[in-house]
PDB file of C-alpha atoms in Angstrom:
ATOM      1  CA  MET A   1      45.946 -60.392 -46.087  1.00  0.00           C
ATOM      2  CA  SER A   2      49.169 -58.445 -47.890  1.00  0.00           C
ATOM      3  CA  ALA A   3      47.955 -55.508 -49.563  1.00  0.00           C
ATOM      4  CA  GLN A   4      44.583 -55.302 -48.225  1.00  0.00           C
ATOM      5  CA  GLY A   5      43.686 -53.126 -45.080  1.00  0.00           C
ATOM      6  CA  PRO A   6      45.770 -50.605 -43.863  1.00  0.00           C
ATOM      7  CA  MET A   7      49.226 -51.164 -43.520  1.00  0.00           C
ATOM      8  CA  VAL A   8      49.682 -50.856 -39.759  1.00  0.00           C
ATOM      9  CA  ARG A   9      47.283 -52.148 -37.361  1.00  0.00           C
ATOM     10  CA  MET A  10      47.792 -51.840 -33.493  1.00  0.00           C
ATOM     11  CA  VAL A  11      44.628 -53.059 -31.053  1.00  0.00           C
ATOM     12  CA  ASP A  12      44.690 -52.446 -27.323  1.00  0.00           C
ATOM     13  CA  VAL A  13      48.868 -52.386 -27.220  1.00  0.00           C
ATOM     14  CA  ARG A  14      50.640 -52.384 -24.097  1.00  0.00           C
ATOM     15  CA  LYS A  15      54.381 -52.166 -22.900  1.00  0.00           C
ATOM     16  CA  ALA A  16      56.060 -51.790 -19.444  1.00  0.00           C
ATOM     17  CA  PHE A  17      59.585 -51.595 -18.562  1.00  0.00           C
ATOM     18  CA  GLY A  18      59.272 -52.681 -14.361  1.00  0.00           C
ATOM     19  CA  HIS A  19      56.495 -50.940 -12.949  1.00  0.00           C
ATOM     20  CA  ALA A  20      56.459 -48.121 -15.431  1.00  0.00           C
ATOM     21  CA  GLU A  21      53.632 -48.957 -18.482  1.00  0.00           C
ATOM     22  CA  VAL A  22      54.734 -46.940 -21.203  1.00  0.00           C
ATOM     23  CA  LEU A  23      52.091 -47.656 -23.649  1.00  0.00           C
ATOM     24  CA  GLN A  24      48.376 -48.432 -21.802  1.00  0.00           C
ATOM     25  CA  GLY A  25      46.593 -49.683 -24.564  1.00  0.00           C
ATOM     26  CA  VAL A  26      46.864 -48.205 -28.147  1.00  0.00           C
ATOM     27  CA  ASP A  27      44.194 -48.609 -31.237  1.00  0.00           C
ATOM     28  CA  LEU A  28      45.829 -46.663 -34.046  1.00  0.00           C
ATOM     29  CA  GLU A  29      45.703 -47.627 -38.071  1.00  0.00           C
ATOM     30  CA  VAL A  30      47.675 -46.302 -40.660  1.00  0.00           C
ATOM     31  CA  GLU A  31      47.109 -46.234 -44.114  1.00  0.00           C
ATOM     32  CA  ARG A  32      48.908 -47.399 -47.387  1.00  0.00           C
ATOM     33  CA  GLY A  33      50.351 -44.286 -49.063  1.00  0.00           C
ATOM     34  CA  THR A  34      50.120 -42.019 -46.178  1.00  0.00           C
ATOM     35  CA  VAL A  35      51.970 -40.039 -43.721  1.00  0.00           C
ATOM     36  CA  THR A  36      51.076 -40.254 -39.774  1.00  0.00           C
ATOM     37  CA  CYS A  37      52.785 -37.522 -37.757  1.00  0.00           C
ATOM     38  CA  VAL A  38      52.734 -38.347 -33.698  1.00  0.00           C
ATOM     39  CA  LEU A  39      53.298 -35.848 -31.265  1.00  0.00           C
ATOM     40  CA  GLY A  40      53.097 -35.114 -27.650  1.00  0.00           C
ATOM     41  CA  PRO A  41      55.742 -34.308 -24.839  1.00  0.00           C
ATOM     42  CA  SER A  42      58.395 -36.216 -23.337  1.00  0.00           C
ATOM     43  CA  GLY A  43      57.712 -39.386 -22.228  1.00  0.00           C
ATOM     44  CA  ALA A  44      54.487 -39.961 -23.840  1.00  0.00           C
ATOM     45  CA  GLY A  45      55.491 -43.018 -25.268  1.00  0.00           C
ATOM     46  CA  LYS A  46      56.032 -42.243 -28.664  1.00  0.00           C
ATOM     47  CA  SER A  47      59.261 -43.584 -29.573  1.00  0.00           C
ATOM     48  CA  THR A  48      58.389 -46.603 -27.445  1.00  0.00           C
ATOM     49  CA  LEU A  49      55.253 -47.248 -30.225  1.00  0.00           C
ATOM     50  CA  LEU A  50      57.174 -46.731 -33.394  1.00  0.00           C
ATOM     51  CA  ARG A  51      59.983 -49.067 -32.087  1.00  0.00           C
ATOM     52  CA  CYS A  52      57.203 -51.652 -31.340  1.00  0.00           C
ATOM     53  CA  ILE A  53      56.144 -51.531 -35.008  1.00  0.00           C
ATOM     54  CA  ASN A  54      59.567 -53.526 -36.088  1.00  0.00           C
ATOM     55  CA  HIS A  55      59.898 -55.511 -32.926  1.00  0.00           C
ATOM     56  CA  LEU A  56      62.878 -53.534 -31.706  1.00  0.00           C
ATOM     57  CA  GLU A  57      60.794 -53.572 -28.552  1.00  0.00           C
ATOM     58  CA  LYS A  58      58.306 -56.681 -27.471  1.00  0.00           C
ATOM     59  CA  ILE A  59      54.833 -55.373 -27.111  1.00  0.00           C
ATOM     60  CA  ASP A  60      53.660 -57.330 -23.550  1.00  0.00           C
ATOM     61  CA  SER A  61      49.584 -57.272 -24.863  1.00  0.00           C
ATOM     62  CA  GLY A  62      47.369 -56.468 -27.860  1.00  0.00           C
ATOM     63  CA  TYR A  63      48.019 -56.931 -31.373  1.00  0.00           C
ATOM     64  CA  LEU A  64      50.160 -55.303 -33.883  1.00  0.00           C
ATOM     65  CA  ALA A  65      50.373 -56.023 -37.468  1.00  0.00           C
ATOM     66  CA  VAL A  66      52.243 -54.703 -40.378  1.00  0.00           C
ATOM     67  CA  ASP A  67      51.012 -55.125 -44.510  1.00  0.00           C
ATOM     68  CA  GLY A  68      48.136 -57.412 -42.555  1.00  0.00           C
ATOM     69  CA  GLU A  69      51.173 -59.739 -41.014  1.00  0.00           C
ATOM     70  CA  PRO A  70      51.557 -59.709 -37.071  1.00  0.00           C
ATOM     71  CA  ILE A  71      54.988 -58.504 -36.330  1.00  0.00           C
ATOM     72  CA  GLY A  72      57.260 -60.695 -34.262  1.00  0.00           C
ATOM     73  CA  TYR A  73      54.594 -63.709 -34.224  1.00  0.00           C
ATOM     74  CA  ARG A  74      52.844 -66.226 -36.410  1.00  0.00           C
ATOM     75  CA  ASP A  75      49.061 -66.848 -36.010  1.00  0.00           C
ATOM     76  CA  LYS A  76      48.294 -70.243 -35.012  1.00  0.00           C
ATOM     77  CA  GLY A  77      44.921 -71.204 -34.549  1.00  0.00           C
ATOM     78  CA  ASP A  78      43.808 -68.981 -31.352  1.00  0.00           C
ATOM     79  CA  ALA A  79      47.268 -68.247 -30.532  1.00  0.00           C
ATOM     80  CA  LEU A  80      49.976 -66.141 -31.727  1.00  0.00           C
ATOM     81  CA  HIS A  81      53.555 -67.921 -31.517  1.00  0.00           C
ATOM     82  CA  GLU A  82      57.217 -65.969 -31.556  1.00  0.00           C
ATOM     83  CA  LEU A  83      58.915 -65.803 -34.568  1.00  0.00           C
ATOM     84  CA  SER A  84      62.504 -66.974 -34.555  1.00  0.00           C
ATOM     85  CA  ALA A  85      65.268 -64.561 -34.890  1.00  0.00           C
ATOM     86  CA  ARG A  86      65.892 -65.253 -38.185  1.00  0.00           C
ATOM     87  CA  GLU A  87      61.932 -64.232 -39.348  1.00  0.00           C
ATOM     88  CA  ILE A  88      61.606 -61.358 -37.578  1.00  0.00           C
ATOM     89  CA  ALA A  89      65.039 -60.003 -38.885  1.00  0.00           C
ATOM     90  CA  ALA A  90      63.234 -60.856 -42.504  1.00  0.00           C
ATOM     91  CA  GLN A  91      60.181 -58.799 -41.235  1.00  0.00           C
ATOM     92  CA  ARG A  92      62.108 -55.830 -40.180  1.00  0.00           C
ATOM     93  CA  ALA A  93      64.164 -55.643 -43.872  1.00  0.00           C
ATOM     94  CA  ARG A  94      60.776 -54.603 -45.324  1.00  0.00           C
ATOM     95  CA  ILE A  95      60.323 -51.998 -42.540  1.00  0.00           C
ATOM     96  CA  GLY A  96      63.298 -48.936 -42.992  1.00  0.00           C
ATOM     97  CA  MET A  97      63.907 -47.261 -39.633  1.00  0.00           C
ATOM     98  CA  VAL A  98      65.489 -43.411 -39.319  1.00  0.00           C
ATOM     99  CA  PHE A  99      66.934 -42.632 -36.019  1.00  0.00           C
ATOM    100  CA  GLN A 100      67.358 -39.530 -33.801  1.00  0.00           C
ATOM    101  CA  ARG A 101      71.072 -40.509 -34.398  1.00  0.00           C
ATOM    102  CA  PHE A 102      72.586 -40.830 -37.713  1.00  0.00           C
ATOM    103  CA  ASN A 103      73.842 -44.591 -36.864  1.00  0.00           C
ATOM    104  CA  LEU A 104      76.365 -44.530 -39.752  1.00  0.00           C
ATOM    105  CA  PHE A 105      79.266 -46.831 -39.933  1.00  0.00           C
ATOM    106  CA  ALA A 106      82.037 -44.486 -39.514  1.00  0.00           C
ATOM    107  CA  HIS A 107      85.029 -46.414 -41.312  1.00  0.00           C
ATOM    108  CA  LYS A 108      82.549 -46.687 -44.445  1.00  0.00           C
ATOM    109  CA  THR A 109      81.944 -43.801 -47.295  1.00  0.00           C
ATOM    110  CA  ALA A 110      78.311 -42.833 -47.914  1.00  0.00           C
ATOM    111  CA  ILE A 111      78.359 -45.227 -50.752  1.00  0.00           C
ATOM    112  CA  GLU A 112      79.284 -48.148 -48.528  1.00  0.00           C
ATOM    113  CA  ASN A 113      76.752 -47.587 -45.711  1.00  0.00           C
ATOM    114  CA  VAL A 114      73.988 -47.266 -48.135  1.00  0.00           C
ATOM    115  CA  VAL A 115      75.229 -51.009 -49.607  1.00  0.00           C
ATOM    116  CA  HIS A 116      75.936 -52.693 -46.744  1.00  0.00           C
ATOM    117  CA  ALA A 117      71.879 -54.077 -45.681  1.00  0.00           C
ATOM    118  CA  PRO A 118      71.772 -54.973 -49.371  1.00  0.00           C
ATOM    119  CA  ARG A 119      74.924 -56.792 -49.926  1.00  0.00           C
ATOM    120  CA  LEU A 120      74.771 -58.787 -46.400  1.00  0.00           C
ATOM    121  CA  VAL A 121      71.194 -58.945 -46.107  1.00  0.00           C
ATOM    122  CA  LYS A 122      69.556 -59.542 -50.086  1.00  0.00           C
ATOM    123  CA  ARG A 123      72.754 -60.383 -51.138  1.00  0.00           C
ATOM    124  CA  GLN A 124      72.819 -58.453 -54.075  1.00  0.00           C
ATOM    125  CA  SER A 125      75.684 -58.017 -56.127  1.00  0.00           C
ATOM    126  CA  ARG A 126      78.129 -55.034 -55.448  1.00  0.00           C
ATOM    127  CA  GLU A 127      77.903 -53.961 -58.674  1.00  0.00           C
ATOM    128  CA  ASP A 128      73.685 -53.637 -58.440  1.00  0.00           C
ATOM    129  CA  ALA A 129      74.154 -52.864 -55.027  1.00  0.00           C
ATOM    130  CA  ARG A 130      76.406 -49.714 -55.894  1.00  0.00           C
ATOM    131  CA  THR A 131      74.129 -48.641 -58.799  1.00  0.00           C
ATOM    132  CA  CYS A 132      71.123 -49.003 -56.304  1.00  0.00           C
ATOM    133  CA  ALA A 133      73.304 -46.624 -53.707  1.00  0.00           C
ATOM    134  CA  ARG A 134      74.058 -44.315 -56.329  1.00  0.00           C
ATOM    135  CA  ALA A 135      70.664 -43.832 -57.720  1.00  0.00           C
ATOM    136  CA  LEU A 136      69.298 -43.528 -54.079  1.00  0.00           C
ATOM    137  CA  LEU A 137      72.382 -40.541 -52.714  1.00  0.00           C
ATOM    138  CA  GLU A 138      71.169 -38.285 -56.050  1.00  0.00           C
ATOM    139  CA  ARG A 139      67.567 -38.857 -54.782  1.00  0.00           C
ATOM    140  CA  VAL A 140      68.669 -37.377 -51.584  1.00  0.00           C
ATOM    141  CA  GLY A 141      70.776 -34.788 -52.780  1.00  0.00           C
ATOM    142  CA  LEU A 142      74.264 -36.299 -52.218  1.00  0.00           C
ATOM    143  CA  ALA A 143      75.532 -37.814 -55.381  1.00  0.00           C
ATOM    144  CA  ASP A 144      78.527 -35.710 -54.917  1.00  0.00           C
ATOM    145  CA  LYS A 145      79.201 -36.878 -51.578  1.00  0.00           C
ATOM    146  CA  ALA A 146      79.268 -40.841 -52.377  1.00  0.00           C
ATOM    147  CA  ASP A 147      82.850 -41.351 -51.261  1.00  0.00           C
ATOM    148  CA  SER A 148      82.834 -39.121 -48.183  1.00  0.00           C
ATOM    149  CA  TYR A 149      83.214 -40.582 -45.010  1.00  0.00           C
ATOM    150  CA  PRO A 150      80.576 -39.574 -41.903  1.00  0.00           C
ATOM    151  CA  SER A 151      82.949 -37.329 -40.570  1.00  0.00           C
ATOM    152  CA  GLN A 152      83.261 -34.977 -43.214  1.00  0.00           C
ATOM    153  CA  LEU A 153      79.606 -34.463 -44.095  1.00  0.00           C
ATOM    154  CA  SER A 154      77.448 -32.530 -42.293  1.00  0.00           C
ATOM    155  CA  GLY A 155      74.717 -33.403 -39.454  1.00  0.00           C
ATOM    156  CA  GLY A 156      72.276 -33.075 -42.062  1.00  0.00           C
ATOM    157  CA  GLN A 157      74.048 -34.790 -45.123  1.00  0.00           C
ATOM    158  CA  GLN A 158      74.617 -37.670 -42.384  1.00  0.00           C
ATOM    159  CA  GLN A 159      70.783 -37.588 -41.613  1.00  0.00           C
ATOM    160  CA  ARG A 160      69.903 -38.121 -45.447  1.00  0.00           C
ATOM    161  CA  VAL A 161      72.970 -40.538 -46.290  1.00  0.00           C
ATOM    162  CA  ALA A 162      70.698 -42.420 -43.398  1.00  0.00           C
ATOM    163  CA  ILE A 163      67.177 -41.727 -45.193  1.00  0.00           C
ATOM    164  CA  ALA A 164      69.142 -43.653 -48.143  1.00  0.00           C
ATOM    165  CA  ARG A 165      70.622 -46.605 -46.528  1.00  0.00           C
ATOM    166  CA  ALA A 166      66.838 -47.237 -45.294  1.00  0.00           C
ATOM    167  CA  LEU A 167      65.332 -47.057 -48.582  1.00  0.00           C
ATOM    168  CA  ALA A 168      68.196 -48.977 -50.035  1.00  0.00           C
ATOM    169  CA  MET A 169      65.928 -52.028 -48.842  1.00  0.00           C
ATOM    170  CA  ALA A 170      63.125 -51.429 -50.203  1.00  0.00           C
ATOM    171  CA  PRO A 171      60.892 -51.162 -47.536  1.00  0.00           C
ATOM    172  CA  LYS A 172      56.595 -51.034 -47.560  1.00  0.00           C
ATOM    173  CA  LEU A 173      56.868 -48.537 -44.651  1.00  0.00           C
ATOM    174  CA  MET A 174      59.190 -46.082 -43.469  1.00  0.00           C
ATOM    175  CA  LEU A 175      59.653 -45.122 -39.562  1.00  0.00           C
ATOM    176  CA  PHE A 176      61.258 -42.044 -37.885  1.00  0.00           C
ATOM    177  CA  ASP A 177      62.033 -41.707 -34.636  1.00  0.00           C
ATOM    178  CA  GLU A 178      62.428 -37.762 -34.351  1.00  0.00           C
ATOM    179  CA  PRO A 179      64.955 -37.327 -37.739  1.00  0.00           C
ATOM    180  CA  THR A 180      65.711 -33.663 -36.856  1.00  0.00           C
ATOM    181  CA  SER A 181      66.027 -33.452 -33.654  1.00  0.00           C
ATOM    182  CA  ALA A 182      69.688 -33.825 -33.613  1.00  0.00           C
ATOM    183  CA  LEU A 183      70.142 -31.486 -36.392  1.00  0.00           C
ATOM    184  CA  ASP A 184      71.108 -27.452 -35.892  1.00  0.00           C
ATOM    185  CA  PRO A 185      68.385 -25.701 -37.001  1.00  0.00           C
ATOM    186  CA  GLU A 186      69.515 -24.718 -40.284  1.00  0.00           C
ATOM    187  CA  LEU A 187      70.099 -28.461 -41.422  1.00  0.00           C
ATOM    188  CA  VAL A 188      66.694 -29.158 -40.287  1.00  0.00           C
ATOM    189  CA  ALA A 189      65.156 -28.159 -43.963  1.00  0.00           C
ATOM    190  CA  GLU A 190      67.403 -30.532 -45.892  1.00  0.00           C
ATOM    191  CA  VAL A 191      66.043 -33.721 -44.129  1.00  0.00           C
ATOM    192  CA  LEU A 192      62.840 -32.401 -44.387  1.00  0.00           C
ATOM    193  CA  ASP A 193      62.715 -31.847 -48.247  1.00  0.00           C
ATOM    194  CA  VAL A 194      63.451 -35.406 -48.585  1.00  0.00           C
ATOM    195  CA  MET A 195      61.132 -36.416 -46.512  1.00  0.00           C
ATOM    196  CA  ARG A 196      58.082 -34.497 -48.284  1.00  0.00           C
ATOM    197  CA  GLU A 197      59.623 -36.055 -51.619  1.00  0.00           C
ATOM    198  CA  LEU A 198      59.466 -39.423 -50.226  1.00  0.00           C
ATOM    199  CA  ALA A 199      55.384 -38.624 -49.158  1.00  0.00           C
ATOM    200  CA  ARG A 200      54.820 -37.063 -52.786  1.00  0.00           C
ATOM    201  CA  ASP A 201      56.029 -40.289 -54.371  1.00  0.00           C
ATOM    202  CA  GLY A 202      53.282 -42.522 -51.942  1.00  0.00           C
ATOM    203  CA  MET A 203      55.480 -43.821 -49.359  1.00  0.00           C
ATOM    204  CA  THR A 204      53.637 -44.823 -46.018  1.00  0.00           C
ATOM    205  CA  MET A 205      55.564 -43.452 -43.318  1.00  0.00           C
ATOM    206  CA  PHE A 206      55.248 -43.470 -39.410  1.00  0.00           C
ATOM    207  CA  VAL A 207      56.720 -40.054 -38.240  1.00  0.00           C
ATOM    208  CA  VAL A 208      57.521 -39.132 -34.139  1.00  0.00           C
ATOM    209  CA  THR A 209      58.226 -35.350 -34.798  1.00  0.00           C
ATOM    210  CA  HIS A 210      58.115 -32.134 -32.996  1.00  0.00           C
ATOM    211  CA  GLU A 211      57.931 -30.143 -36.452  1.00  0.00           C
ATOM    212  CA  ILE A 212      54.376 -29.347 -35.993  1.00  0.00           C
ATOM    213  CA  GLY A 213      54.552 -27.411 -39.507  1.00  0.00           C
ATOM    214  CA  PHE A 214      55.815 -30.324 -40.868  1.00  0.00           C
ATOM    215  CA  ALA A 215      52.799 -32.379 -39.293  1.00  0.00           C
ATOM    216  CA  ARG A 216      50.573 -29.592 -40.821  1.00  0.00           C
ATOM    217  CA  GLU A 217      52.038 -29.741 -44.724  1.00  0.00           C
ATOM    218  CA  VAL A 218      52.486 -33.348 -44.858  1.00  0.00           C
ATOM    219  CA  GLY A 219      50.662 -35.576 -42.725  1.00  0.00           C
ATOM    220  CA  ASP A 220      47.637 -36.865 -43.885  1.00  0.00           C
ATOM    221  CA  GLN A 221      46.677 -38.228 -40.026  1.00  0.00           C
ATOM    222  CA  VAL A 222      48.271 -36.354 -36.805  1.00  0.00           C
ATOM    223  CA  VAL A 223      48.096 -38.375 -33.669  1.00  0.00           C
ATOM    224  CA  PHE A 224      48.453 -36.682 -29.808  1.00  0.00           C
ATOM    225  CA  MET A 225      49.920 -39.051 -27.606  1.00  0.00           C
ATOM    226  CA  ASP A 226      50.507 -38.449 -23.613  1.00  0.00           C
ATOM    227  CA  ASP A 227      51.527 -40.978 -20.644  1.00  0.00           C
ATOM    228  CA  GLY A 228      51.394 -43.900 -23.054  1.00  0.00           C
ATOM    229  CA  LEU A 229      47.659 -43.173 -24.713  1.00  0.00           C
ATOM    230  CA  VAL A 230      46.610 -41.591 -27.936  1.00  0.00           C
ATOM    231  CA  VAL A 231      44.670 -38.702 -26.908  1.00  0.00           C
ATOM    232  CA  GLU A 232      43.801 -37.802 -30.324  1.00  0.00           C
ATOM    233  CA  ARG A 233      43.884 -38.620 -33.759  1.00  0.00           C
ATOM    234  CA  GLY A 234      42.592 -36.796 -37.001  1.00  0.00           C
ATOM    235  CA  THR A 235      43.572 -34.879 -39.980  1.00  0.00           C
ATOM    236  CA  PRO A 236      46.254 -31.981 -39.529  1.00  0.00           C
ATOM    237  CA  GLN A 237      43.105 -29.372 -39.579  1.00  0.00           C
ATOM    238  CA  GLU A 238      41.335 -31.462 -36.924  1.00  0.00           C
ATOM    239  CA  VAL A 239      44.280 -32.032 -34.203  1.00  0.00           C
ATOM    240  CA  LEU A 240      46.076 -28.868 -34.813  1.00  0.00           C
ATOM    241  CA  ASP A 241      43.907 -26.307 -35.337  1.00  0.00           C
ATOM    242  CA  ALA A 242      40.928 -27.518 -33.601  1.00  0.00           C
ATOM    243  CA  PRO A 243      42.010 -29.746 -31.290  1.00  0.00           C
ATOM    244  CA  ARG A 244      39.137 -31.202 -28.631  1.00  0.00           C
ATOM    245  CA  ALA A 245      41.009 -32.796 -25.926  1.00  0.00           C
ATOM    246  CA  GLU A 246      42.540 -30.171 -23.212  1.00  0.00           C
ATOM    247  CA  ARG A 247      45.587 -31.948 -23.158  1.00  0.00           C
ATOM    248  CA  THR A 248      46.379 -31.280 -26.858  1.00  0.00           C
ATOM    249  CA  LYS A 249      45.153 -27.652 -26.622  1.00  0.00           C
ATOM    250  CA  ALA A 250      47.664 -27.208 -23.588  1.00  0.00           C
ATOM    251  CA  PHE A 251      50.433 -29.163 -25.148  1.00  0.00           C
ATOM    252  CA  LEU A 252      49.826 -27.261 -28.549  1.00  0.00           C
ATOM    253  CA  ALA A 253      49.892 -23.755 -26.593  1.00  0.00           C
ATOM    254  CA  SER A 254      53.106 -24.629 -24.987  1.00  0.00           C
ATOM    255  CA  VAL A 255      55.174 -25.278 -28.555  1.00  0.00           C
ATOM    256  CA  LEU A 256      53.425 -22.801 -30.657  1.00  0.00           C
TER     257      LEU A 256
END
């Protein structure tokens, strides 16, 4: 099924933590080469949904596939069987993820952070990994910071290193979990600029964000979530300029 159909497909995805049902039956598709921006209040289930896409959280029921392949499971007849930890890690290696916090190795330089996964997971040679890493650091505007440690970088620069690190695994899908929420306002633009460039290059992106302007400008699909449900989805013009649901209207009125 690879290279056919949507990049991400979710059918009645549910997830609970104890008695709290965080996802209450999510149906959603993300087409290849598009940017989906997910908006909603705190506690809506946005980050949980994103973490389910690469099996950092295991769904309780429903169906979730990336590139036509169930995430964390294998189809066997009429049932799904959970993959081994090694097989799940192989699936995750093809899905890049950028977190709110940069999660860089403090004792490694920028270029060492970027080469770490390709060397460890893909067994790239040191020379090939460093060549690729330098090209990626240049791509995110940090060619001159290759030998700097995270403590020597601003928050925006650290987040751009984190993006380069995710790209080093040549992912088919990039997940962003509020990538600018931990940044000072003046540093937000430099990270969003890199994300805009990725979108122009055709990267499939699933972005949980509170940046309404970015969603309006770059998003192909905007999804509004509340209380574990997709309340509304459509183009930026449909959801942001002419929302149908009262809950969407109230949320946008509170943030704009």
